[in-house]
Amino acid sequence: MWRTTSMLSSVLVLATTSFAQTSTTVESTAVSLKSKSSDANWTHWRGPTSNGKAAASARPPIKWDVQTNVRWSRKLPGEGSSTPIVLNDQVVLLSAEATDRKALTPPVANEASKTIPPNVFYRFWVTSLDRRSGELQWQKLVTEQVPHAGKHQTHTYAAGSPTTDGEHIYVSFGSQGIYCMTLGGEVVWSVDLGDMTTRYGWGEAITPVLAGDLLIVNWDQEQGSFITALDKRTGKTVWKVDRPNEATSWNTPLVTEYDGRQMLIVNGTDRARAYDARTGAEIWACGGQTVNAIPSPVRFEDSVICMSGYRGSIAMAIPLDAQGDITGSSKTLWKVDQGTPYVPSPALSDNRLYFTGINADILSCIDARNGRSLADRKRLSGVTALYSSPLVAGGHIYFCGREGTTVVIKDDATLETVAVNRLEGALDASPVAVGNDLFLRSWDTVYCLSDAADNK
């Protein structure tokens, strides 16, 4: 498949711009996650427990606007819809910036595509900001390429979120490469997994996850889907497993441990599957999801909840001790067949599982123990469309809409609305809460929100 790289050397000369502090300062002040409270970090797009729930000490604001409770805001180069991560005093974000440099040979869309590839180079940026001030720590151009395919008009070329183990930052720009970086912004290694072919050319969203010393990348596409484990120190492939009959899914694996074994739970249109993280061996599979199974799985006690909501609705609880293909069997613990999400993932608080229907503003709250409804479905006043996944923090649930509106409700079965807040730009990235700070990211701007008293 076509890729423009002729104007780049095989080993890229990577541009770095340093502002508030040098990369050396960032490196020397970095502290291992093992020696810092988890309250100070948000290392993965779904948070410290991979279910959208912030640490117990998080107390982000519930009310704000462009003039109230904004600690700082920062414009980013280009655009992106990926969620930021927070490591100690670093906030790391991804973006892709169109240039005016034309491709010598523009890419051509495949016959199934409904989008048109760009004919210009894009710059793919990783940005690190100071959490307290929003000042630029460093900004790294990791690659400059012409994307081989188009994207949906509501999508960006920087949709996969970064992750960190406290020592390195791991970044995916999908077909534009997977990158391991130091905390100071230097690229340690990069891997090219090829050109992805997505459904109708709607675009990519590859978020890598860490499982011990492995970086897991799920690569669901229209043909040739696979999941692979890379050595996080070198980028070398440790194992790679085909995902037969899987098409584009845009979902992120859940890493969890059960019965002494680390497992990967991966949603999918054909099957939700569990893999042994160490070897890639399939443990169990369960069919029944809808087309475009995007929401990420959530663990509850000794089960995992998988759901999807495009051209149908399904949520099911699968026991982690399942074996083999349990499709259609009595092994599933419960099922729900209405109101499930298309793009957003659910959020879990105690036994309360919150999710919105399709990409719309209809909220459900069910009991994760049995799938029973805990409250009548409710319309979230002030939002109409959601791509962002909800956040649980400080006794509240945060829902960010594509209009720039965030609805805050009580974290209980009343689903009572306590605030409706507005910022500029589509909030497609998921909200992040660390301590008293709330981070919201539009396509081109990141906001740090804190109560006014905390900003003095």
CSV table of C-alpha atoms in Angstrom, one decimal:
chain,number,residue,atom,x,y,z
A,1,MET,CA,0.0,0.0,0.0
A,2,TRP,CA,1.2,3.5,-0.9
A,3,ARG,CA,3.2,5.6,1.6
A,4,THR,CA,5.1,8.8,1.0
A,5,THR,CA,8.5,8.5,2.8
A,6,SER,CA,10.9,9.3,0.0
A,7,MET,CA,11.7,12.8,1.4
A,8,LEU,CA,12.5,11.3,4.8
A,9,SER,CA,15.6,9.4,5.6
A,10,SER,CA,15.3,5.9,7.0
A,11,VAL,CA,16.3,7.3,10.3
A,12,LEU,CA,14.3,10.5,10.9
A,13,VAL,CA,15.9,13.7,12.1
A,14,LEU,CA,13.4,14.6,14.8
A,15,ALA,CA,12.7,18.2,15.6
A,16,THR,CA,12.4,19.3,19.2
A,17,THR,CA,11.4,22.7,20.5
A,18,SER,CA,12.1,23.4,24.2
A,19,PHE,CA,10.5,26.2,26.1
A,20,ALA,CA,9.7,26.3,29.8
A,21,GLN,CA,12.4,23.8,30.7
A,22,THR,CA,14.8,21.5,28.8
A,23,SER,CA,14.3,17.8,28.3
A,24,THR,CA,17.2,17.3,30.8
A,25,THR,CA,15.2,19.0,33.5
A,26,VAL,CA,12.1,16.9,32.8
A,27,GLU,CA,14.2,13.7,33.0
A,28,SER,CA,16.0,14.7,36.2
A,29,THR,CA,12.7,15.5,38.0
A,30,ALA,CA,10.8,12.5,36.8
A,31,VAL,CA,9.9,10.0,39.5
A,32,SER,CA,8.9,6.4,39.1
A,33,LEU,CA,5.2,5.6,39.4
A,34,LYS,CA,6.1,3.1,42.1
A,35,SER,CA,7.3,5.9,44.4
A,36,LYS,CA,4.5,8.4,43.7
A,37,SER,CA,0.9,8.2,44.7
A,38,SER,CA,-1.4,7.0,41.9
A,39,ASP,CA,-3.5,10.1,42.8
A,40,ALA,CA,-0.9,12.2,40.9
A,41,ASN,CA,-1.2,10.3,37.7
A,42,TRP,CA,-3.6,9.4,34.8
A,43,THR,CA,-1.4,7.1,32.8
A,44,HIS,CA,-4.0,5.6,30.4
A,45,TRP,CA,-7.0,7.0,28.6
A,46,ARG,CA,-9.5,5.2,30.9
A,47,GLY,CA,-7.7,6.1,34.1
A,48,PRO,CA,-5.9,4.3,36.9
A,49,THR,CA,-8.4,1.3,37.0
A,50,SER,CA,-9.2,1.3,33.2
A,51,ASN,CA,-12.9,2.0,33.9
A,52,GLY,CA,-13.2,5.8,33.8
A,53,LYS,CA,-13.0,6.3,37.5
A,54,ALA,CA,-10.5,8.7,39.0
A,55,ALA,CA,-8.6,8.2,42.3
A,56,ALA,CA,-10.7,8.5,45.5
A,57,SER,CA,-8.9,11.8,46.4
A,58,ALA,CA,-9.9,13.5,43.1
A,59,ARG,CA,-12.1,16.6,43.6
A,60,PRO,CA,-12.3,18.4,40.2
A,61,PRO,CA,-14.6,21.4,39.8
A,62,ILE,CA,-18.2,20.8,38.8
A,63,LYS,CA,-18.9,24.3,37.4
A,64,TRP,CA,-16.9,26.4,34.9
A,65,ASP,CA,-17.0,28.5,31.7
A,66,VAL,CA,-14.4,30.3,29.6
A,67,GLN,CA,-13.9,32.9,32.3
A,68,THR,CA,-14.5,30.8,35.5
A,69,ASN,CA,-12.4,28.1,37.1
A,70,VAL,CA,-10.0,27.9,34.1
A,71,ARG,CA,-6.5,27.5,35.6
A,72,TRP,CA,-4.9,27.6,32.1
A,73,SER,CA,-5.6,26.7,28.5
A,74,ARG,CA,-3.1,25.9,25.7
A,75,LYS,CA,-3.5,25.9,22.0
A,76,LEU,CA,-2.0,22.8,20.3
A,77,PRO,CA,-0.5,22.5,16.8
A,78,GLY,CA,-3.0,21.0,14.3
A,79,GLU,CA,-5.8,18.9,15.7
A,80,GLY,CA,-6.5,15.8,17.6
A,81,SER,CA,-9.2,13.9,19.5
A,82,SER,CA,-7.0,11.7,21.7
A,83,THR,CA,-7.2,11.9,25.5
A,84,PRO,CA,-4.3,13.4,27.4
A,85,ILE,CA,-2.3,11.5,30.1
A,86,VAL,CA,-0.9,13.0,33.3
A,87,LEU,CA,2.3,11.9,34.9
A,88,ASN,CA,3.4,13.8,38.0
A,89,ASP,CA,3.7,17.4,36.6
A,90,GLN,CA,3.5,16.5,32.9
A,91,VAL,CA,0.5,16.6,30.7
A,92,VAL,CA,1.1,14.7,27.4
A,93,LEU,CA,-1.0,15.2,24.2
A,94,LEU,CA,-0.9,14.1,20.6
A,95,SER,CA,-1.9,16.2,17.5
A,96,ALA,CA,-1.6,16.1,13.7
A,97,GLU,CA,-1.0,19.3,11.7
A,98,ALA,CA,-1.7,19.6,8.0
A,99,THR,CA,1.0,21.5,6.1
A,100,ASP,CA,1.0,23.1,2.7
A,101,ARG,CA,3.6,20.7,1.3
A,102,LYS,CA,2.1,18.7,-1.5
A,103,ALA,CA,2.6,15.1,-2.1
A,104,LEU,CA,4.5,14.3,-5.3
A,105,THR,CA,2.2,11.3,-5.9
A,106,PRO,CA,-1.1,11.8,-4.0
A,107,PRO,CA,-2.5,8.6,-2.4
A,108,VAL,CA,-5.6,7.0,-4.0
A,109,ALA,CA,-8.6,5.7,-2.0
A,110,ASN,CA,-9.6,2.1,-2.3
A,111,GLU,CA,-12.9,1.1,-3.9
A,112,ALA,CA,-14.7,0.6,-0.5
A,113,SER,CA,-13.6,4.0,0.8
A,114,LYS,CA,-16.1,6.9,1.3
A,115,THR,CA,-13.4,9.4,2.1
A,116,ILE,CA,-10.7,11.1,0.1
A,117,PRO,CA,-7.0,10.8,1.2
A,118,PRO,CA,-5.2,14.1,1.7
A,119,ASN,CA,-2.6,15.3,-0.8
A,120,VAL,CA,-0.5,17.1,1.7
A,121,PHE,CA,2.0,16.1,4.4
A,122,TYR,CA,0.9,16.1,8.0
A,123,ARG,CA,3.2,16.8,11.0
A,124,PHE,CA,2.6,14.4,13.9
A,125,TRP,CA,3.3,16.1,17.2
A,126,VAL,CA,3.7,15.0,20.8
A,127,THR,CA,3.4,17.8,23.3
A,128,SER,CA,4.3,17.9,27.0
A,129,LEU,CA,2.9,20.7,29.2
A,130,ASP,CA,3.5,21.7,32.8
A,131,ARG,CA,0.5,20.5,34.8
A,132,ARG,CA,0.5,23.5,37.1
A,133,SER,CA,1.1,26.4,34.6
A,134,GLY,CA,0.3,25.0,31.2
A,135,GLU,CA,3.7,26.1,30.0
A,136,LEU,CA,5.3,24.2,27.2
A,137,GLN,CA,8.0,21.7,28.4
A,138,TRP,CA,8.8,20.2,25.0
A,139,GLN,CA,7.2,19.5,21.7
A,140,LYS,CA,8.4,16.7,19.4
A,141,LEU,CA,7.7,16.2,15.7
A,142,VAL,CA,8.0,12.4,15.5
A,143,THR,CA,7.2,12.1,11.8
A,144,GLU,CA,6.0,14.0,8.8
A,145,GLN,CA,4.0,11.9,6.3
A,146,VAL,CA,1.1,12.0,3.9
A,147,PRO,CA,-1.7,9.8,5.4
A,148,HIS,CA,-2.4,7.0,3.0
A,149,ALA,CA,-6.2,7.2,3.6
A,150,GLY,CA,-8.9,9.7,4.4
A,151,LYS,CA,-10.9,10.1,7.6
A,152,HIS,CA,-14.5,10.8,8.7
A,153,GLN,CA,-15.3,14.5,9.0
A,154,THR,CA,-15.7,14.0,12.7
A,155,HIS,CA,-12.4,12.2,13.1
A,156,THR,CA,-8.8,13.3,13.3
A,157,TYR,CA,-5.4,11.8,12.5
A,158,ALA,CA,-4.4,11.9,16.2
A,159,ALA,CA,-7.2,9.8,17.8
A,160,GLY,CA,-5.2,7.2,19.6
A,161,SER,CA,-4.2,8.1,23.2
A,162,PRO,CA,-0.7,7.8,24.7
A,163,THR,CA,0.2,5.7,27.7
A,164,THR,CA,3.1,5.6,30.1
A,165,ASP,CA,4.8,3.3,32.6
A,166,GLY,CA,6.4,6.2,34.5
A,167,GLU,CA,9.7,5.8,32.7
A,168,HIS,CA,8.7,6.2,29.0
A,169,ILE,CA,5.8,7.5,27.0
A,170,TYR,CA,4.3,5.2,24.3
A,171,VAL,CA,2.5,6.8,21.4
A,172,SER,CA,0.5,5.5,18.5
A,173,PHE,CA,-0.2,7.4,15.3
A,174,GLY,CA,-1.5,4.1,13.8
A,175,SER,CA,-0.3,3.8,10.2
A,176,GLN,CA,2.1,6.6,10.8
A,177,GLY,CA,4.0,4.6,13.4
A,178,ILE,CA,4.3,3.5,17.1
A,179,TYR,CA,6.8,5.4,19.2
A,180,CYS,CA,8.5,5.0,22.5
A,181,MET,CA,9.8,8.2,24.0
A,182,THR,CA,11.7,9.4,27.1
A,183,LEU,CA,9.9,11.7,29.5
A,184,GLY,CA,12.0,14.4,28.0
A,185,GLY,CA,10.7,13.9,24.5
A,186,GLU,CA,13.5,11.9,22.8
A,187,VAL,CA,12.4,8.9,20.6
A,188,VAL,CA,13.9,5.6,21.8
A,189,TRP,CA,12.4,3.4,19.1
A,190,SER,CA,9.7,3.4,16.5
A,191,VAL,CA,7.8,0.6,14.7
A,192,ASP,CA,5.9,0.7,11.4
A,193,LEU,CA,3.1,-1.9,11.5
A,194,GLY,CA,1.9,-1.1,8.0
A,195,ASP,CA,-1.0,0.7,6.5
A,196,MET,CA,-4.4,0.1,8.1
A,197,THR,CA,-7.5,-0.2,6.0
A,198,THR,CA,-10.5,1.0,8.0
A,199,ARG,CA,-14.2,0.7,7.3
A,200,TYR,CA,-15.2,3.1,4.6
A,201,GLY,CA,-11.9,4.9,5.1
A,202,TRP,CA,-13.3,6.5,8.3
A,203,GLY,CA,-9.9,6.6,10.0
A,204,GLU,CA,-7.9,5.1,12.8
A,205,ALA,CA,-7.8,5.2,16.6
A,206,ILE,CA,-5.1,2.9,17.9
A,207,THR,CA,-4.4,3.3,21.7
A,208,PRO,CA,-1.6,1.0,23.0
A,209,VAL,CA,-1.8,-0.6,26.4
A,210,LEU,CA,0.9,-1.9,28.7
A,211,ALA,CA,1.0,-5.4,30.1
A,212,GLY,CA,4.2,-5.8,32.2
A,213,ASP,CA,7.1,-5.4,29.8
A,214,LEU,CA,4.9,-5.7,26.8
A,215,LEU,CA,3.2,-3.0,24.7
A,216,ILE,CA,0.0,-4.4,23.3
A,217,VAL,CA,-1.4,-3.0,20.0
A,218,ASN,CA,-4.8,-4.1,18.6
A,219,TRP,CA,-4.9,-3.7,14.8
A,220,ASP,CA,-8.5,-4.4,13.8
A,221,GLN,CA,-9.1,-3.5,10.1
A,222,GLU,CA,-11.2,-4.6,7.2
A,223,GLN,CA,-8.7,-7.4,6.2
A,224,GLY,CA,-5.8,-9.0,8.1
A,225,SER,CA,-6.7,-8.0,11.7
A,226,PHE,CA,-4.2,-8.9,14.4
A,227,ILE,CA,-3.1,-8.1,17.9
A,228,THR,CA,0.6,-7.9,18.7
A,229,ALA,CA,2.8,-7.6,21.8
A,230,LEU,CA,6.0,-5.5,21.4
A,231,ASP,CA,8.9,-5.5,23.8
A,232,LYS,CA,8.4,-2.1,25.5
A,233,ARG,CA,12.2,-1.6,25.7
A,234,THR,CA,13.1,-2.3,22.1
A,235,GLY,CA,9.9,-2.3,20.0
A,236,LYS,CA,10.7,-5.9,18.8
A,237,THR,CA,7.7,-8.2,18.2
A,238,VAL,CA,7.3,-10.7,21.0
A,239,TRP,CA,4.2,-12.3,19.6
A,240,LYS,CA,1.6,-11.6,17.0
A,241,VAL,CA,-1.8,-13.3,16.7
A,242,ASP,CA,-4.3,-13.1,13.8
A,243,ARG,CA,-7.9,-12.0,14.7
A,244,PRO,CA,-9.9,-14.0,12.2
A,245,ASN,CA,-13.2,-12.6,10.9
A,246,GLU,CA,-12.7,-9.3,12.8
A,247,ALA,CA,-13.2,-6.0,11.0
A,248,THR,CA,-12.5,-2.4,12.0
A,249,SER,CA,-13.4,-1.9,15.6
A,250,TRP,CA,-11.4,1.1,17.0
A,251,ASN,CA,-11.4,-0.5,20.5
A,252,THR,CA,-8.7,-0.7,23.2
A,253,PRO,CA,-7.8,-3.9,25.0
A,254,LEU,CA,-8.4,-4.2,28.8
A,255,VAL,CA,-5.4,-5.6,30.7
A,256,THR,CA,-6.4,-7.5,33.8
A,257,GLU,CA,-5.1,-10.3,36.1
A,258,TYR,CA,-7.1,-13.3,37.1
A,259,ASP,CA,-6.1,-16.5,38.8
A,260,GLY,CA,-2.4,-15.6,38.6
A,261,ARG,CA,-2.5,-14.9,34.9
A,262,GLN,CA,-2.4,-11.5,33.1
A,263,MET,CA,-5.1,-11.4,30.5
A,264,LEU,CA,-6.1,-9.2,27.5
A,265,ILE,CA,-9.8,-8.7,26.9
A,266,VAL,CA,-10.5,-7.4,23.4
A,267,ASN,CA,-13.9,-6.5,22.1
A,268,GLY,CA,-14.8,-7.3,18.5
A,269,THR,CA,-17.6,-7.6,16.0
A,270,ASP,CA,-17.1,-11.3,15.5
A,271,ARG,CA,-16.1,-12.2,19.1
A,272,ALA,CA,-15.0,-10.6,22.3
A,273,ARG,CA,-11.9,-12.5,23.1
A,274,ALA,CA,-9.5,-13.1,26.1
A,275,TYR,CA,-5.8,-13.7,25.4
A,276,ASP,CA,-2.9,-14.7,27.6
A,277,ALA,CA,-0.9,-11.5,27.7
A,278,ARG,CA,2.4,-13.4,27.9
A,279,THR,CA,1.9,-15.6,24.9
A,280,GLY,CA,-1.1,-14.3,22.9
A,281,ALA,CA,-2.9,-17.7,23.3
A,282,GLU,CA,-6.6,-17.3,23.1
A,283,ILE,CA,-8.4,-18.3,26.3
A,284,TRP,CA,-12.0,-17.8,25.5
A,285,ALA,CA,-14.2,-16.2,22.9
A,286,CYS,CA,-17.8,-15.0,23.0
A,287,GLY,CA,-19.9,-13.7,20.0
A,288,GLY,CA,-22.9,-11.5,20.1
A,289,GLN,CA,-21.5,-7.9,19.7
A,290,THR,CA,-22.8,-5.5,17.0
A,291,VAL,CA,-20.9,-4.2,14.0
A,292,ASN,CA,-18.2,-1.7,14.9
A,293,ALA,CA,-17.6,-2.9,18.5
A,294,ILE,CA,-15.8,0.2,19.8
A,295,PRO,CA,-16.4,0.4,23.6
A,296,SER,CA,-13.6,-1.0,25.6
A,297,PRO,CA,-14.4,-3.8,28.1
A,298,VAL,CA,-14.7,-3.1,31.8
A,299,ARG,CA,-13.9,-5.5,34.6
A,300,PHE,CA,-16.4,-6.0,37.5
A,301,GLU,CA,-15.4,-8.5,40.2
A,302,ASP,CA,-14.6,-11.8,38.4
A,303,SER,CA,-16.3,-10.9,35.2
A,304,VAL,CA,-15.8,-8.6,32.2
A,305,ILE,CA,-18.5,-6.5,30.6
A,306,CYS,CA,-18.4,-6.0,26.9
A,307,MET,CA,-20.9,-3.9,24.9
A,308,SER,CA,-21.5,-2.3,21.6
A,309,GLY,CA,-24.3,-0.2,20.1
A,310,TYR,CA,-24.1,0.3,16.3
A,311,ARG,CA,-27.0,-1.2,14.4
A,312,GLY,CA,-28.2,-2.9,17.5
A,313,SER,CA,-27.6,-3.0,21.2
A,314,ILE,CA,-25.8,-5.5,23.5
A,315,ALA,CA,-24.0,-5.6,26.8
A,316,MET,CA,-23.0,-8.9,28.4
A,317,ALA,CA,-21.1,-10.0,31.4
A,318,ILE,CA,-18.6,-12.8,30.7
A,319,PRO,CA,-16.9,-14.7,33.6
A,320,LEU,CA,-13.1,-14.4,33.5
A,321,ASP,CA,-12.8,-18.2,34.1
A,322,ALA,CA,-14.5,-19.1,30.8
A,323,GLN,CA,-12.8,-21.5,28.5
A,324,GLY,CA,-13.1,-21.9,24.7
A,325,ASP,CA,-15.9,-20.5,22.6
A,326,ILE,CA,-18.9,-19.8,24.8
A,327,THR,CA,-21.1,-18.1,22.2
A,328,GLY,CA,-24.8,-18.7,22.8
A,329,SER,CA,-24.1,-20.8,25.9
A,330,SER,CA,-25.3,-20.2,29.5
A,331,LYS,CA,-21.8,-19.2,30.5
A,332,THR,CA,-22.6,-15.5,30.1
A,333,LEU,CA,-23.8,-14.0,33.4
A,334,TRP,CA,-26.3,-11.5,32.0
A,335,LYS,CA,-27.3,-9.6,28.9
A,336,VAL,CA,-28.8,-6.2,28.2
A,337,ASP,CA,-30.2,-5.4,24.7
A,338,GLN,CA,-31.0,-1.7,24.7
A,339,GLY,CA,-29.4,1.7,25.2
A,340,THR,CA,-25.8,0.7,24.7
A,341,PRO,CA,-23.1,3.0,23.2
A,342,TYR,CA,-21.6,3.2,19.8
A,343,VAL,CA,-18.4,5.2,20.3
A,344,PRO,CA,-18.2,6.0,24.1
A,345,SER,CA,-17.0,3.4,26.6
A,346,PRO,CA,-19.0,2.9,29.8
A,347,ALA,CA,-17.8,4.1,33.3
A,348,LEU,CA,-18.0,2.0,36.5
A,349,SER,CA,-18.5,3.3,40.1
A,350,ASP,CA,-19.0,0.5,42.7
A,351,ASN,CA,-21.7,-1.6,41.1
A,352,ARG,CA,-23.2,1.2,39.0
A,353,LEU,CA,-22.4,1.0,35.3
A,354,TYR,CA,-23.1,4.2,33.4
A,355,PHE,CA,-23.4,4.5,29.6
A,356,THR,CA,-25.1,6.5,26.9
A,357,GLY,CA,-27.1,5.1,24.0
A,358,ILE,CA,-25.5,5.1,20.5
A,359,ASN,CA,-23.8,8.5,20.4
A,360,ALA,CA,-26.8,10.3,21.8
A,361,ASP,CA,-27.8,11.9,25.1
A,362,ILE,CA,-29.8,9.0,26.6
A,363,LEU,CA,-28.2,7.8,29.8
A,364,SER,CA,-28.6,4.4,31.4
A,365,CYS,CA,-27.4,3.2,34.8
A,366,ILE,CA,-27.5,-0.6,35.5
A,367,ASP,CA,-26.3,-2.9,38.2
A,368,ALA,CA,-23.0,-4.5,37.1
A,369,ARG,CA,-23.8,-7.5,39.2
A,370,ASN,CA,-26.9,-8.6,37.3
A,371,GLY,CA,-27.6,-6.1,34.4
A,372,ARG,CA,-30.8,-4.8,36.0
A,373,SER,CA,-31.7,-1.1,35.7
A,374,LEU,CA,-30.9,1.0,38.7
A,375,ALA,CA,-32.7,4.1,37.3
A,376,ASP,CA,-35.0,5.1,34.5
A,377,ARG,CA,-33.1,6.2,31.4
A,378,LYS,CA,-32.5,9.9,31.4
A,379,ARG,CA,-31.8,12.6,28.8
A,380,LEU,CA,-28.7,14.6,29.4
A,381,SER,CA,-29.8,18.2,28.9
A,382,GLY,CA,-27.3,20.3,27.0
A,383,VAL,CA,-25.6,17.7,24.9
A,384,THR,CA,-26.8,16.0,21.7
A,385,ALA,CA,-23.9,13.9,20.5
A,386,LEU,CA,-21.1,12.2,22.4
A,387,TYR,CA,-17.8,10.5,21.4
A,388,SER,CA,-16.1,11.1,24.7
A,389,SER,CA,-16.3,8.4,27.4
A,390,PRO,CA,-17.6,9.4,30.8
A,391,LEU,CA,-15.5,10.2,33.9
A,392,VAL,CA,-16.3,9.3,37.5
A,393,ALA,CA,-14.7,11.7,40.0
A,394,GLY,CA,-15.5,13.2,43.4
A,395,GLY,CA,-19.0,11.9,43.7
A,396,HIS,CA,-20.0,13.0,40.2
A,397,ILE,CA,-20.1,11.7,36.6
A,398,TYR,CA,-18.9,14.0,33.8
A,399,PHE,CA,-20.3,13.6,30.2
A,400,CYS,CA,-18.6,15.7,27.5
A,401,GLY,CA,-20.4,16.5,24.3
A,402,ARG,CA,-19.4,17.3,20.8
A,403,GLU,CA,-20.8,20.8,21.2
A,404,GLY,CA,-18.3,21.7,23.9
A,405,THR,CA,-20.9,21.1,26.7
A,406,THR,CA,-20.1,19.0,29.8
A,407,VAL,CA,-23.0,17.7,31.9
A,408,VAL,CA,-22.2,16.8,35.5
A,409,ILE,CA,-24.5,14.5,37.4
A,410,LYS,CA,-24.5,12.9,40.8
A,411,ASP,CA,-22.8,9.6,41.1
A,412,ASP,CA,-25.9,7.7,42.4
A,413,ALA,CA,-29.1,6.2,41.1
A,414,THR,CA,-30.9,9.6,41.1
A,415,LEU,CA,-28.9,10.7,38.0
A,416,GLU,CA,-29.5,14.3,39.2
A,417,THR,CA,-27.9,17.0,37.1
A,418,VAL,CA,-25.8,19.4,39.1
A,419,ALA,CA,-24.2,21.5,36.4
A,420,VAL,CA,-24.1,22.1,32.6
A,421,ASN,CA,-20.9,23.8,31.5
A,422,ARG,CA,-19.8,25.2,28.1
A,423,LEU,CA,-16.4,25.6,26.4
A,424,GLU,CA,-15.5,26.2,22.8
A,425,GLY,CA,-14.8,23.2,20.5
A,426,ALA,CA,-15.9,19.6,20.2
A,427,LEU,CA,-14.9,17.6,23.3
A,428,ASP,CA,-14.2,14.2,21.7
A,429,ALA,CA,-11.4,13.3,24.0
A,430,SER,CA,-12.4,11.8,27.4
A,431,PRO,CA,-12.1,14.0,30.5
A,432,VAL,CA,-9.3,13.4,33.0
A,433,ALA,CA,-9.3,14.1,36.7
A,434,VAL,CA,-6.2,14.3,38.9
A,435,GLY,CA,-6.3,15.8,42.3
A,436,ASN,CA,-8.3,19.0,42.1
A,437,ASP,CA,-7.7,19.4,38.4
A,438,LEU,CA,-10.0,18.5,35.5
A,439,PHE,CA,-8.4,18.3,32.0
A,440,LEU,CA,-10.6,18.7,28.9
A,441,ARG,CA,-9.3,18.6,25.4
A,442,SER,CA,-11.0,20.0,22.3
A,443,TRP,CA,-9.6,19.3,18.8
A,444,ASP,CA,-7.1,22.2,19.1
A,445,THR,CA,-7.0,23.3,22.8
A,446,VAL,CA,-6.5,21.7,26.2
A,447,TYR,CA,-8.0,23.2,29.3
A,448,CYS,CA,-7.0,22.7,33.0
A,449,LEU,CA,-10.0,23.5,35.2
A,450,SER,CA,-9.8,24.0,39.0
A,451,ASP,CA,-12.0,25.7,41.5
A,452,ALA,CA,-11.0,29.4,41.8
A,453,ALA,CA,-9.7,28.9,45.4
A,454,ASP,CA,-7.1,26.4,44.1
A,455,ASN,CA,-5.8,28.8,41.5
A,456,LYS,CA,-4.5,31.4,43.9
